[in-house]
Amino acid sequence: MAADIEVLLRGPKAYGLARRAMEAMEAHNVWPTPLNFELWLHYVADADTPLGKAIAGTVDKGEAFTDGLGEALAAQHLPSAKLNGELLTAGDALSKELDTVSRAIESARESSEAYGEQLATASQSLGSSTPPAVKAMVDSLTSATQRVQRENQALEDRLADTTAEVTRLRKHLEAVRREAMTDGLTNLANRKAFDEALDRALQAADVSGEPLTLAVLDIDHFKVFNDTWGHQTGDQVIRYVAGVIARSGAEPRTAARYGGEEFALILPGEDVSAALAILESVREEVGSRMLKRRSTNQDLGMVTVSVGLAERLPGEPQGSLIERADAALYASKRSGRNRTTRAEMISAAA
Ligand code: C2E
């Protein structure tokens, strides 16, 4: 069981716990976002829980605690994030069930209407020689059928109300899900949304046979920038770069914040040459502006990005495509930054 953080944060150990969480995050270069803070509070409160152990495992291995990892851990271990997913699934199931019931009632109403019409025709065709007992039976069947029709109609009306309410709830949950898939700082897709979008894009490329190129971008010398001007200005720089990438990331492309100062652009339908032209214009636009520090109007200088590109090889799995794009990005970094490298260039050089 995870510790009850709400209770702990209102108890005598609250400030000590919050301080320890912040210190641990700082020691491991973890951004103090609300989600990370909540995760690390759980970790310092009790490292023996599954969540605590998962964080300890990452720390012990010296792995970076990325946004994507934080989101995955939250979805798995934090009750609120888990609940959203479960509610959405339940909403989907309920909608489908209501659709089925609604169709069944509609078809029952149609059959009883048809049956009622047949009875009415039969009743009209009964002549004066028909025995009164038969006439009475037909009349009673007609009124029973009309009652069933009225009840079916009432059921259908109630079902329509329930369906409308479920639709409203689903829309609300969809909005929550959208929020859960969006990076709060930049409004780009977050790591989880990126993973899902890439998965979908690869499946679509398998079907269409069209090319697909993945670009990963990283802000150059971001740490120095952050240390010199502070986190707040660092965040503005991230938003600036995100804005430039977003302008080249309209549907069917996906622009995502992949990690702290790392971004990704999925380019379905583009081969690596077309992608190179697109990413070069992004890179040039990023480096074309002199940024200002908002609070003091001081010049912050230019910001540049390094880019890695990989066109998907036939049948290549997601992990390998990301690895090749990452390797190309690091080749850009190693060879001086502010440039774009294609994965095939490093494979050819190796
Ligand atoms: P933001 O401050 O919310 O600005 C959103 C958009 O409004 C900007 O998108 C830009 O189109 C417009 N805008 C805001 N302030 C100005 C301005 O003084 N002059 C002009 N011409 N347009 C302005 P953009 O350029 O893509 O920037 C996105 C975000 O990047 C900004 O969000 C801000 O957070 C950051 N940013 C961009 N340039 C700078 C800068 O020079 N200094 C700092 N500190 N942050 C910047």
mmCIF file of C-alpha atoms and ligand atoms in Angstrom:
data_model
loop_
_atom_site.group_PDB
_atom_site.id
_atom_site.type_symbol
_atom_site.label_atom_id
_atom_site.label_comp_id
_atom_site.label_asym_id
_atom_site.label_seq_id
_atom_site.Cartn_x
_atom_site.Cartn_y
_atom_site.Cartn_z
ATOM 1 C CA MET A 1 0.000 0.000 0.000
ATOM 2 C CA ALA A 2 1.243 3.545 -0.816
ATOM 3 C CA ALA A 3 1.549 5.908 2.141
ATOM 4 C CA ASP A 4 -1.417 8.245 2.653
ATOM 5 C CA ILE A 5 0.355 11.414 1.599
ATOM 6 C CA GLU A 6 -2.681 13.632 2.247
ATOM 7 C CA VAL A 7 -2.635 12.554 5.900
ATOM 8 C CA LEU A 8 1.164 12.798 6.270
ATOM 9 C CA LEU A 9 1.156 16.313 4.786
ATOM 10 C CA ARG A 10 -1.209 17.471 7.479
ATOM 11 C CA GLY A 11 0.766 15.863 10.290
ATOM 12 C CA PRO A 12 3.759 16.902 12.407
ATOM 13 C CA LYS A 13 6.293 15.532 9.900
ATOM 14 C CA ALA A 14 4.846 17.482 6.952
ATOM 15 C CA TYR A 15 7.580 20.095 6.427
ATOM 16 C CA GLY A 16 10.408 17.639 7.060
ATOM 17 C CA LEU A 17 8.920 15.252 4.529
ATOM 18 C CA ALA A 18 8.403 17.959 1.897
ATOM 19 C CA ARG A 19 11.984 19.178 2.436
ATOM 20 C CA ARG A 20 13.404 15.672 2.087
ATOM 21 C CA ALA A 21 11.442 15.131 -1.127
ATOM 22 C CA MET A 22 12.753 18.406 -2.604
ATOM 23 C CA GLU A 23 16.328 17.623 -1.543
ATOM 24 C CA ALA A 24 16.167 14.122 -3.004
ATOM 25 C CA MET A 25 14.753 15.510 -6.269
ATOM 26 C CA GLU A 26 17.445 18.165 -6.482
ATOM 27 C CA ALA A 27 20.160 15.598 -5.741
ATOM 28 C CA HIS A 28 18.926 13.495 -8.660
ATOM 29 C CA ASN A 29 18.246 16.389 -11.066
ATOM 30 C CA VAL A 30 14.512 15.821 -11.043
ATOM 31 C CA TRP A 31 12.303 18.765 -12.010
ATOM 32 C CA PRO A 32 10.117 19.871 -9.093
ATOM 33 C CA THR A 33 6.869 19.555 -11.071
ATOM 34 C CA PRO A 34 3.709 18.794 -9.029
ATOM 35 C CA LEU A 35 3.624 15.237 -10.375
ATOM 36 C CA ASN A 36 7.298 14.561 -9.615
ATOM 37 C CA PHE A 37 6.888 16.110 -6.166
ATOM 38 C CA GLU A 38 3.964 13.798 -5.403
ATOM 39 C CA LEU A 39 5.935 10.754 -6.594
ATOM 40 C CA TRP A 40 9.023 11.658 -4.590
ATOM 41 C CA LEU A 41 6.957 12.395 -1.488
ATOM 42 C CA HIS A 42 5.780 8.804 -1.665
ATOM 43 C CA TYR A 43 9.382 7.677 -2.094
ATOM 44 C CA VAL A 44 10.780 9.551 0.921
ATOM 45 C CA ALA A 45 7.720 8.633 3.017
ATOM 46 C CA ASP A 46 8.173 4.923 2.407
ATOM 47 C CA ALA A 47 10.783 3.520 0.032
ATOM 48 C CA ASP A 48 9.465 -0.010 0.624
ATOM 49 C CA THR A 49 6.237 0.424 -1.333
ATOM 50 C CA PRO A 50 6.152 -0.732 -4.993
ATOM 51 C CA LEU A 51 6.361 2.938 -6.044
ATOM 52 C CA GLY A 52 9.240 3.610 -3.614
ATOM 53 C CA LYS A 53 11.084 0.565 -4.912
ATOM 54 C CA ALA A 54 10.546 1.606 -8.543
ATOM 55 C CA ILE A 55 12.037 5.050 -7.846
ATOM 56 C CA ALA A 56 14.876 3.556 -5.779
ATOM 57 C CA GLY A 57 15.635 1.167 -8.672
ATOM 58 C CA THR A 58 15.982 4.086 -11.104
ATOM 59 C CA VAL A 59 18.150 6.052 -8.689
ATOM 60 C CA ASP A 60 20.386 3.059 -7.914
ATOM 61 C CA LYS A 61 20.983 2.403 -11.594
ATOM 62 C CA GLY A 62 21.889 6.073 -12.069
ATOM 63 C CA GLU A 63 19.155 6.420 -14.716
ATOM 64 C CA ALA A 64 17.624 9.809 -15.480
ATOM 65 C CA PHE A 65 14.207 10.383 -13.930
ATOM 66 C CA THR A 66 12.462 11.632 -17.065
ATOM 67 C CA ASP A 67 8.957 13.119 -17.430
ATOM 68 C CA GLY A 68 7.924 9.981 -19.275
ATOM 69 C CA LEU A 69 9.080 7.758 -16.431
ATOM 70 C CA GLY A 70 7.249 9.955 -13.897
ATOM 71 C CA GLU A 71 4.035 9.751 -15.895
ATOM 72 C CA ALA A 72 4.319 5.987 -16.290
ATOM 73 C CA LEU A 73 4.925 5.548 -12.536
ATOM 74 C CA ALA A 74 1.980 7.810 -11.711
ATOM 75 C CA ALA A 75 -0.342 5.886 -14.039
ATOM 76 C CA GLN A 76 0.743 2.654 -12.390
ATOM 77 C CA HIS A 77 0.935 3.662 -8.740
ATOM 78 C CA LEU A 78 -0.887 6.909 -7.964
ATOM 79 C CA PRO A 79 -4.557 6.282 -7.269
ATOM 80 C CA SER A 80 -5.827 9.427 -9.061
ATOM 81 C CA ALA A 81 -4.004 8.794 -12.348
ATOM 82 C CA LYS A 82 -4.951 5.118 -12.259
ATOM 83 C CA LEU A 83 -8.565 5.986 -11.540
ATOM 84 C CA ASN A 84 -8.850 8.271 -14.586
ATOM 85 C CA GLY A 85 -7.786 5.450 -16.891
ATOM 86 C CA GLU A 86 -10.111 2.987 -15.202
ATOM 87 C CA LEU A 87 -13.053 5.400 -15.330
ATOM 88 C CA LEU A 88 -12.507 5.990 -19.005
ATOM 89 C CA THR A 89 -12.454 2.268 -19.696
ATOM 90 C CA ALA A 90 -15.597 1.830 -17.594
ATOM 91 C CA GLY A 91 -17.247 4.721 -19.478
ATOM 92 C CA ASP A 92 -16.395 3.086 -22.805
ATOM 93 C CA ALA A 93 -17.837 -0.248 -21.658
ATOM 94 C CA LEU A 94 -20.986 1.417 -20.308
ATOM 95 C CA SER A 95 -21.531 3.342 -23.548
ATOM 96 C CA LYS A 96 -21.267 0.148 -25.584
ATOM 97 C CA GLU A 97 -23.626 -1.695 -23.203
ATOM 98 C CA LEU A 98 -26.177 1.136 -23.397
ATOM 99 C CA ASP A 99 -25.979 1.092 -27.185
ATOM 100 C CA THR A 100 -26.710 -2.654 -27.205
ATOM 101 C CA VAL A 101 -29.632 -2.351 -24.761
ATOM 102 C CA SER A 102 -30.984 0.618 -26.690
ATOM 103 C CA ARG A 103 -30.883 -1.319 -29.970
ATOM 104 C CA ALA A 104 -32.608 -4.314 -28.303
ATOM 105 C CA ILE A 105 -35.423 -2.123 -26.949
ATOM 106 C CA GLU A 106 -35.822 -0.343 -30.271
ATOM 107 C CA SER A 107 -36.148 -3.660 -32.061
ATOM 108 C CA ALA A 108 -38.632 -4.924 -29.407
ATOM 109 C CA ARG A 109 -40.684 -1.739 -29.935
ATOM 110 C CA GLU A 110 -40.626 -2.215 -33.705
ATOM 111 C CA SER A 111 -41.768 -5.845 -33.423
ATOM 112 C CA SER A 112 -44.540 -5.006 -30.983
ATOM 113 C CA GLU A 113 -45.647 -2.152 -33.285
ATOM 114 C CA ALA A 114 -45.759 -4.546 -36.239
ATOM 115 C CA TYR A 115 -47.604 -7.101 -34.101
ATOM 116 C CA GLY A 116 -50.091 -4.394 -32.984
ATOM 117 C CA GLU A 117 -50.725 -3.422 -36.613
ATOM 118 C CA GLN A 118 -51.363 -7.056 -37.544
ATOM 119 C CA LEU A 119 -53.771 -7.389 -34.638
ATOM 120 C CA ALA A 120 -55.601 -4.206 -35.662
ATOM 121 C CA THR A 121 -55.962 -5.509 -39.238
ATOM 122 C CA ALA A 122 -57.143 -8.866 -37.920
ATOM 123 C CA SER A 123 -59.639 -7.155 -35.596
ATOM 124 C CA GLN A 124 -61.061 -5.060 -38.481
ATOM 125 C CA SER A 125 -61.463 -8.144 -40.666
ATOM 126 C CA LEU A 126 -63.511 -9.973 -38.046
ATOM 127 C CA GLY A 127 -67.050 -10.175 -39.356
ATOM 128 C CA SER A 128 -70.332 -10.094 -37.424
ATOM 129 C CA SER A 129 -70.363 -13.893 -37.429
ATOM 130 C CA THR A 130 -67.159 -14.030 -35.323
ATOM 131 C CA PRO A 131 -67.888 -15.534 -31.907
ATOM 132 C CA PRO A 132 -67.801 -12.867 -29.131
ATOM 133 C CA ALA A 133 -65.133 -14.853 -27.209
ATOM 134 C CA VAL A 134 -62.693 -14.591 -30.146
ATOM 135 C CA LYS A 135 -63.456 -10.863 -30.545
ATOM 136 C CA ALA A 136 -62.836 -10.307 -26.817
ATOM 137 C CA MET A 137 -59.551 -12.201 -27.009
ATOM 138 C CA VAL A 138 -58.335 -10.082 -29.973
ATOM 139 C CA ASP A 139 -59.363 -6.861 -28.137
ATOM 140 C CA SER A 140 -57.520 -7.922 -24.994
ATOM 141 C CA LEU A 141 -54.399 -8.842 -27.045
ATOM 142 C CA THR A 142 -54.573 -5.428 -28.754
ATOM 143 C CA SER A 143 -54.710 -3.528 -25.473
ATOM 144 C CA ALA A 144 -51.907 -5.685 -23.970
ATOM 145 C CA THR A 145 -49.778 -4.916 -27.029
ATOM 146 C CA GLN A 146 -50.493 -1.191 -26.694
ATOM 147 C CA ARG A 147 -49.422 -1.364 -23.044
ATOM 148 C CA VAL A 148 -46.150 -3.071 -24.029
ATOM 149 C CA GLN A 149 -45.602 -0.372 -26.668
ATOM 150 C CA ARG A 150 -46.132 2.411 -24.086
ATOM 151 C CA GLU A 151 -43.741 0.719 -21.648
ATOM 152 C CA ASN A 152 -41.124 0.278 -24.363
ATOM 153 C CA GLN A 153 -41.434 3.936 -25.283
ATOM 154 C CA ALA A 154 -40.973 4.964 -21.626
ATOM 155 C CA LEU A 155 -37.932 2.691 -21.397
ATOM 156 C CA GLU A 156 -36.495 4.175 -24.569
ATOM 157 C CA ASP A 157 -36.962 7.709 -23.207
ATOM 158 C CA ARG A 158 -35.216 6.809 -19.962
ATOM 159 C CA LEU A 159 -32.423 5.160 -21.869
ATOM 160 C CA ALA A 160 -31.999 8.253 -24.046
ATOM 161 C CA ASP A 161 -31.581 10.354 -20.861
ATOM 162 C CA THR A 162 -29.037 7.889 -19.441
ATOM 163 C CA THR A 163 -27.138 7.788 -22.729
ATOM 164 C CA ALA A 164 -26.998 11.603 -22.783
ATOM 165 C CA GLU A 165 -25.602 11.598 -19.221
ATOM 166 C CA VAL A 166 -22.997 8.946 -20.095
ATOM 167 C CA THR A 167 -22.001 10.994 -23.165
ATOM 168 C CA ARG A 168 -21.566 14.065 -20.956
ATOM 169 C CA LEU A 169 -19.419 12.101 -18.495
ATOM 170 C CA ARG A 170 -17.358 10.622 -21.321
ATOM 171 C CA LYS A 171 -16.676 14.096 -22.731
ATOM 172 C CA HIS A 172 -15.519 15.197 -19.309
ATOM 173 C CA LEU A 173 -13.262 12.162 -18.980
ATOM 174 C CA GLU A 174 -11.934 12.742 -22.498
ATOM 175 C CA ALA A 175 -10.977 16.275 -21.440
ATOM 176 C CA VAL A 176 -9.219 14.826 -18.380
ATOM 177 C CA ARG A 177 -7.461 12.298 -20.599
ATOM 178 C CA ARG A 178 -6.417 15.022 -23.059
ATOM 179 C CA GLU A 179 -4.982 16.982 -20.158
ATOM 180 C CA ALA A 180 -3.162 13.866 -18.961
ATOM 181 C CA MET A 181 -1.608 13.504 -22.432
ATOM 182 C CA THR A 182 -0.472 17.131 -22.702
ATOM 183 C CA ASP A 183 2.721 18.606 -21.346
ATOM 184 C CA GLY A 184 1.672 21.365 -18.950
ATOM 185 C CA LEU A 185 4.552 23.746 -19.692
ATOM 186 C CA THR A 186 4.499 23.650 -23.500
ATOM 187 C CA ASN A 187 1.055 22.282 -24.437
ATOM 188 C CA LEU A 188 2.815 19.781 -26.700
ATOM 189 C CA ALA A 189 2.049 16.070 -26.464
ATOM 190 C CA ASN A 190 3.756 14.573 -23.417
ATOM 191 C CA ARG A 191 5.906 11.451 -23.387
ATOM 192 C CA LYS A 192 2.966 9.096 -22.918
ATOM 193 C CA ALA A 193 1.052 10.705 -25.797
ATOM 194 C CA PHE A 194 4.214 10.583 -27.919
ATOM 195 C CA ASP A 195 4.646 6.838 -27.286
ATOM 196 C CA GLU A 196 1.041 6.170 -28.271
ATOM 197 C CA ALA A 197 1.178 8.459 -31.339
ATOM 198 C CA LEU A 198 4.380 6.823 -32.579
ATOM 199 C CA ASP A 199 2.874 3.387 -32.084
ATOM 200 C CA ARG A 200 -0.202 4.391 -34.110
ATOM 201 C CA ALA A 201 1.895 6.091 -36.812
ATOM 202 C CA LEU A 202 4.089 3.000 -37.208
ATOM 203 C CA GLN A 203 1.051 0.752 -37.556
ATOM 204 C CA ALA A 204 -0.434 3.122 -40.164
ATOM 205 C CA ALA A 205 2.901 3.157 -42.040
ATOM 206 C CA ASP A 206 2.898 -0.659 -42.031
ATOM 207 C CA VAL A 207 -0.489 -0.600 -43.733
ATOM 208 C CA SER A 208 0.125 2.268 -46.191
ATOM 209 C CA GLY A 209 3.751 1.445 -46.961
ATOM 210 C CA GLU A 210 4.535 5.180 -46.724
ATOM 211 C CA PRO A 211 7.789 6.412 -45.172
ATOM 212 C CA LEU A 212 7.960 7.818 -41.661
ATOM 213 C CA THR A 213 10.735 9.865 -40.120
ATOM 214 C CA LEU A 214 11.344 10.569 -36.468
ATOM 215 C CA ALA A 215 13.165 13.718 -35.359
ATOM 216 C CA VAL A 216 14.526 14.286 -31.855
ATOM 217 C CA LEU A 217 15.710 17.731 -30.806
ATOM 218 C CA ASP A 218 17.589 18.911 -27.754
ATOM 219 C CA ILE A 219 18.275 22.482 -26.625
ATOM 220 C CA ASP A 220 22.021 23.139 -26.671
ATOM 221 C CA HIS A 221 23.760 24.008 -23.394
ATOM 222 C CA PHE A 222 20.430 24.151 -21.634
ATOM 223 C CA LYS A 223 21.907 23.300 -18.235
ATOM 224 C CA VAL A 224 24.343 26.218 -18.378
ATOM 225 C CA PHE A 225 21.463 28.431 -19.441
ATOM 226 C CA ASN A 226 19.301 27.216 -16.583
ATOM 227 C CA ASP A 227 22.077 27.573 -14.009
ATOM 228 C CA THR A 228 22.896 31.095 -15.215
ATOM 229 C CA TRP A 229 19.385 32.526 -15.511
ATOM 230 C CA GLY A 230 17.334 30.280 -13.242
ATOM 231 C CA HIS A 231 14.563 27.732 -13.737
ATOM 232 C CA GLN A 232 11.874 30.252 -14.631
ATOM 233 C CA THR A 233 13.806 31.676 -17.555
ATOM 234 C CA GLY A 234 14.827 28.125 -18.486
ATOM 235 C CA ASP A 235 11.139 27.257 -18.706
ATOM 236 C CA GLN A 236 10.517 30.235 -21.001
ATOM 237 C CA VAL A 237 13.262 28.974 -23.292
ATOM 238 C CA ILE A 238 11.650 25.541 -23.365
ATOM 239 C CA ARG A 239 8.334 27.210 -24.268
ATOM 240 C CA TYR A 240 10.007 29.253 -26.992
ATOM 241 C CA VAL A 241 11.560 26.205 -28.653
ATOM 242 C CA ALA A 242 8.303 24.261 -28.199
ATOM 243 C CA GLY A 243 6.437 27.070 -30.013
ATOM 244 C CA VAL A 244 8.744 26.852 -33.027
ATOM 245 C CA ILE A 245 8.469 23.044 -33.169
ATOM 246 C CA ALA A 246 4.678 23.176 -32.753
ATOM 247 C CA ARG A 247 4.390 25.399 -35.828
ATOM 248 C CA SER A 248 5.874 22.552 -37.893
ATOM 249 C CA GLY A 249 3.962 19.859 -36.034
ATOM 250 C CA ALA A 250 0.391 20.162 -37.332
ATOM 251 C CA GLU A 251 -1.620 16.998 -38.073
ATOM 252 C CA PRO A 252 -0.764 14.331 -39.125
ATOM 253 C CA ARG A 253 2.505 15.116 -37.387
ATOM 254 C CA THR A 254 2.981 14.935 -33.628
ATOM 255 C CA ALA A 255 5.175 17.401 -31.770
ATOM 256 C CA ALA A 256 6.047 16.238 -28.270
ATOM 257 C CA ARG A 257 8.103 17.224 -25.265
ATOM 258 C CA TYR A 258 10.060 14.055 -24.836
ATOM 259 C CA GLY A 259 11.936 14.927 -21.663
ATOM 260 C CA GLY A 260 13.254 18.029 -19.845
ATOM 261 C CA GLU A 261 14.736 19.981 -22.767
ATOM 262 C CA GLU A 262 14.279 17.257 -25.353
ATOM 263 C CA PHE A 263 11.572 17.237 -28.002
ATOM 264 C CA ALA A 264 10.387 14.897 -30.731
ATOM 265 C CA LEU A 265 8.571 15.341 -34.000
ATOM 266 C CA ILE A 266 6.906 12.381 -35.704
ATOM 267 C CA LEU A 267 6.679 12.946 -39.444
ATOM 268 C CA PRO A 268 4.392 10.386 -41.097
ATOM 269 C CA GLY A 269 4.641 10.296 -44.899
ATOM 270 C CA GLU A 270 8.024 12.097 -44.961
ATOM 271 C CA ASP A 271 11.240 10.455 -46.004
ATOM 272 C CA VAL A 272 14.473 11.590 -44.421
ATOM 273 C CA SER A 273 15.300 14.146 -47.163
ATOM 274 C CA ALA A 274 11.945 15.907 -46.787
ATOM 275 C CA ALA A 275 12.287 15.706 -42.999
ATOM 276 C CA LEU A 276 15.773 17.206 -43.205
ATOM 277 C CA ALA A 277 14.421 20.299 -44.991
ATOM 278 C CA ILE A 278 11.647 20.672 -42.370
ATOM 279 C CA LEU A 279 13.979 20.236 -39.392
ATOM 280 C CA GLU A 280 16.624 22.518 -40.826
ATOM 281 C CA SER A 281 14.054 25.285 -41.061
ATOM 282 C CA VAL A 282 12.974 24.597 -37.444
ATOM 283 C CA ARG A 283 16.598 24.679 -36.317
ATOM 284 C CA GLU A 284 17.278 27.908 -38.196
ATOM 285 C CA GLU A 285 14.130 29.559 -36.846
ATOM 286 C CA VAL A 286 15.016 28.630 -33.253
ATOM 287 C CA GLY A 287 18.466 30.186 -33.640
ATOM 288 C CA SER A 288 17.230 33.298 -35.422
ATOM 289 C CA ARG A 289 15.961 35.243 -32.436
ATOM 290 C CA MET A 290 17.660 37.094 -29.643
ATOM 291 C CA LEU A 291 15.691 36.205 -26.516
ATOM 292 C CA LYS A 292 15.127 38.650 -23.675
ATOM 293 C CA ARG A 293 14.829 37.981 -19.992
ATOM 294 C CA ARG A 294 11.280 39.096 -19.273
ATOM 295 C CA SER A 295 11.881 40.421 -15.745
ATOM 296 C CA THR A 296 14.900 42.626 -16.570
ATOM 297 C CA ASN A 297 14.822 42.915 -20.359
ATOM 298 C CA GLN A 298 18.421 41.663 -20.472
ATOM 299 C CA ASP A 299 19.521 39.868 -23.610
ATOM 300 C CA LEU A 300 19.620 36.115 -23.047
ATOM 301 C CA GLY A 301 21.398 35.499 -26.308
ATOM 302 C CA MET A 302 20.490 32.987 -28.968
ATOM 303 C CA VAL A 303 19.252 29.517 -28.262
ATOM 304 C CA THR A 304 20.139 26.667 -30.592
ATOM 305 C CA VAL A 305 19.016 23.093 -30.948
ATOM 306 C CA SER A 306 20.708 19.903 -32.085
ATOM 307 C CA VAL A 307 18.648 17.477 -34.110
ATOM 308 C CA GLY A 308 18.774 13.766 -34.909
ATOM 309 C CA LEU A 309 16.740 12.190 -37.726
ATOM 310 C CA ALA A 310 15.949 8.579 -38.460
ATOM 311 C CA GLU A 311 13.733 7.269 -41.245
ATOM 312 C CA ARG A 312 12.031 4.080 -40.231
ATOM 313 C CA LEU A 313 13.516 0.956 -41.789
ATOM 314 C CA PRO A 314 11.017 -1.631 -43.089
ATOM 315 C CA GLY A 315 9.362 -3.357 -40.115
ATOM 316 C CA GLU A 316 11.643 -1.581 -37.635
ATOM 317 C CA PRO A 317 10.261 -1.584 -34.076
ATOM 318 C CA GLN A 318 9.637 1.637 -32.151
ATOM 319 C CA GLY A 319 12.535 1.209 -29.715
ATOM 320 C CA SER A 320 15.122 0.805 -32.436
ATOM 321 C CA LEU A 321 13.837 3.831 -34.392
ATOM 322 C CA ILE A 322 14.061 5.995 -31.262
ATOM 323 C CA GLU A 323 17.542 4.682 -30.506
ATOM 324 C CA ARG A 324 18.804 5.526 -33.999
ATOM 325 C CA ALA A 325 17.271 9.027 -33.870
ATOM 326 C CA ASP A 326 18.844 9.522 -30.416
ATOM 327 C CA ALA A 327 22.233 8.337 -31.675
ATOM 328 C CA ALA A 328 21.965 10.841 -34.557
ATOM 329 C CA LEU A 329 21.111 13.586 -32.057
ATOM 330 C CA TYR A 330 24.183 12.778 -29.986
ATOM 331 C CA ALA A 331 26.284 12.788 -33.136
ATOM 332 C CA SER A 332 25.000 16.351 -33.728
ATOM 333 C CA LYS A 333 25.987 17.241 -30.155
ATOM 334 C CA ARG A 334 29.432 15.675 -30.441
ATOM 335 C CA SER A 335 30.203 17.365 -33.729
ATOM 336 C CA GLY A 336 29.576 20.881 -32.437
ATOM 337 C CA ARG A 337 25.781 21.287 -31.814
ATOM 338 C CA ASN A 338 23.313 23.500 -33.699
ATOM 339 C CA ARG A 339 23.081 21.000 -36.550
ATOM 340 C CA THR A 340 20.981 18.133 -37.872
ATOM 341 C CA THR A 341 22.372 14.622 -38.351
ATOM 342 C CA ARG A 342 20.707 11.758 -40.195
ATOM 343 C CA ALA A 343 21.005 8.318 -38.611
ATOM 344 C CA GLU A 344 22.186 6.729 -41.847
ATOM 345 C CA MET A 345 25.183 9.078 -41.894
ATOM 346 C CA ILE A 346 26.484 7.702 -38.597
ATOM 347 C CA SER A 347 25.751 4.097 -39.640
ATOM 348 C CA ALA A 348 27.679 4.742 -42.868
ATOM 349 C CA ALA A 349 30.581 6.293 -40.945
ATOM 350 C CA ALA A 350 30.754 3.431 -38.411
HETATM 351 P P1 C2E B 1 4.180 33.711 -24.195
HETATM 352 O O1 C2E B 1 4.919 34.771 -23.465
HETATM 353 O O2 C2E B 1 2.895 33.234 -23.572
HETATM 354 O O3 C2E B 1 3.894 34.257 -25.666
HETATM 355 C C1 C2E B 1 3.046 33.560 -26.539
HETATM 356 C C2 C2E B 1 3.141 34.144 -27.942
HETATM 357 O O4 C2E B 1 2.699 35.522 -27.926
HETATM 358 C C3 C2E B 1 4.575 34.190 -28.504
HETATM 359 O O5 C2E B 1 4.846 32.950 -29.157
HETATM 360 C C4 C2E B 1 4.478 35.326 -29.518
HETATM 361 O O6 C2E B 1 3.822 34.885 -30.676
HETATM 362 C C5 C2E B 1 3.533 36.278 -28.797
HETATM 363 N N1 C2E B 1 4.315 37.270 -28.005
HETATM 364 C C6 C2E B 1 4.421 37.357 -26.663
HETATM 365 N N2 C2E B 1 5.190 38.399 -26.292
HETATM 366 C C7 C2E B 1 5.582 39.010 -27.435
HETATM 367 C C8 C2E B 1 6.408 40.160 -27.710
HETATM 368 O O7 C2E B 1 6.914 40.846 -26.820
HETATM 369 N N3 C2E B 1 6.602 40.473 -29.035
HETATM 370 C C9 C2E B 1 6.058 39.710 -30.032
HETATM 371 N N4 C2E B 1 6.323 40.054 -31.321
HETATM 372 N N5 C2E B 1 5.274 38.627 -29.805
HETATM 373 C C10 C2E B 1 5.038 38.287 -28.530
HETATM 374 P P2 C2E B 1 6.376 32.491 -29.307
HETATM 375 O O8 C2E B 1 7.206 33.561 -29.890
HETATM 376 O O9 C2E B 1 6.347 31.196 -30.032
HETATM 377 O O10 C2E B 1 6.871 32.221 -27.814
HETATM 378 C C11 C2E B 1 6.358 31.155 -27.062
HETATM 379 C C12 C2E B 1 6.781 31.287 -25.629
HETATM 380 O O11 C2E B 1 8.216 31.270 -25.586
HETATM 381 C C13 C2E B 1 6.367 32.570 -24.947
HETATM 382 O O12 C2E B 1 5.091 32.442 -24.398
HETATM 383 C C14 C2E B 1 7.448 32.677 -23.862
HETATM 384 O O13 C2E B 1 7.134 31.811 -22.800
HETATM 385 C C15 C2E B 1 8.688 32.139 -24.554
HETATM 386 N N6 C2E B 1 9.451 33.234 -25.173
HETATM 387 C C16 C2E B 1 9.501 33.569 -26.470
HETATM 388 N N7 C2E B 1 10.333 34.586 -26.641
HETATM 389 C C17 C2E B 1 10.848 34.893 -25.428
HETATM 390 C C18 C2E B 1 11.791 35.868 -24.961
HETATM 391 O O14 C2E B 1 12.352 36.668 -25.713
HETATM 392 N N8 C2E B 1 12.081 35.863 -23.643
HETATM 393 C C19 C2E B 1 11.469 35.003 -22.777
HETATM 394 N N9 C2E B 1 11.778 35.077 -21.491
HETATM 395 N N10 C2E B 1 10.587 34.087 -23.187
HETATM 396 C C20 C2E B 1 10.268 34.026 -24.494
#
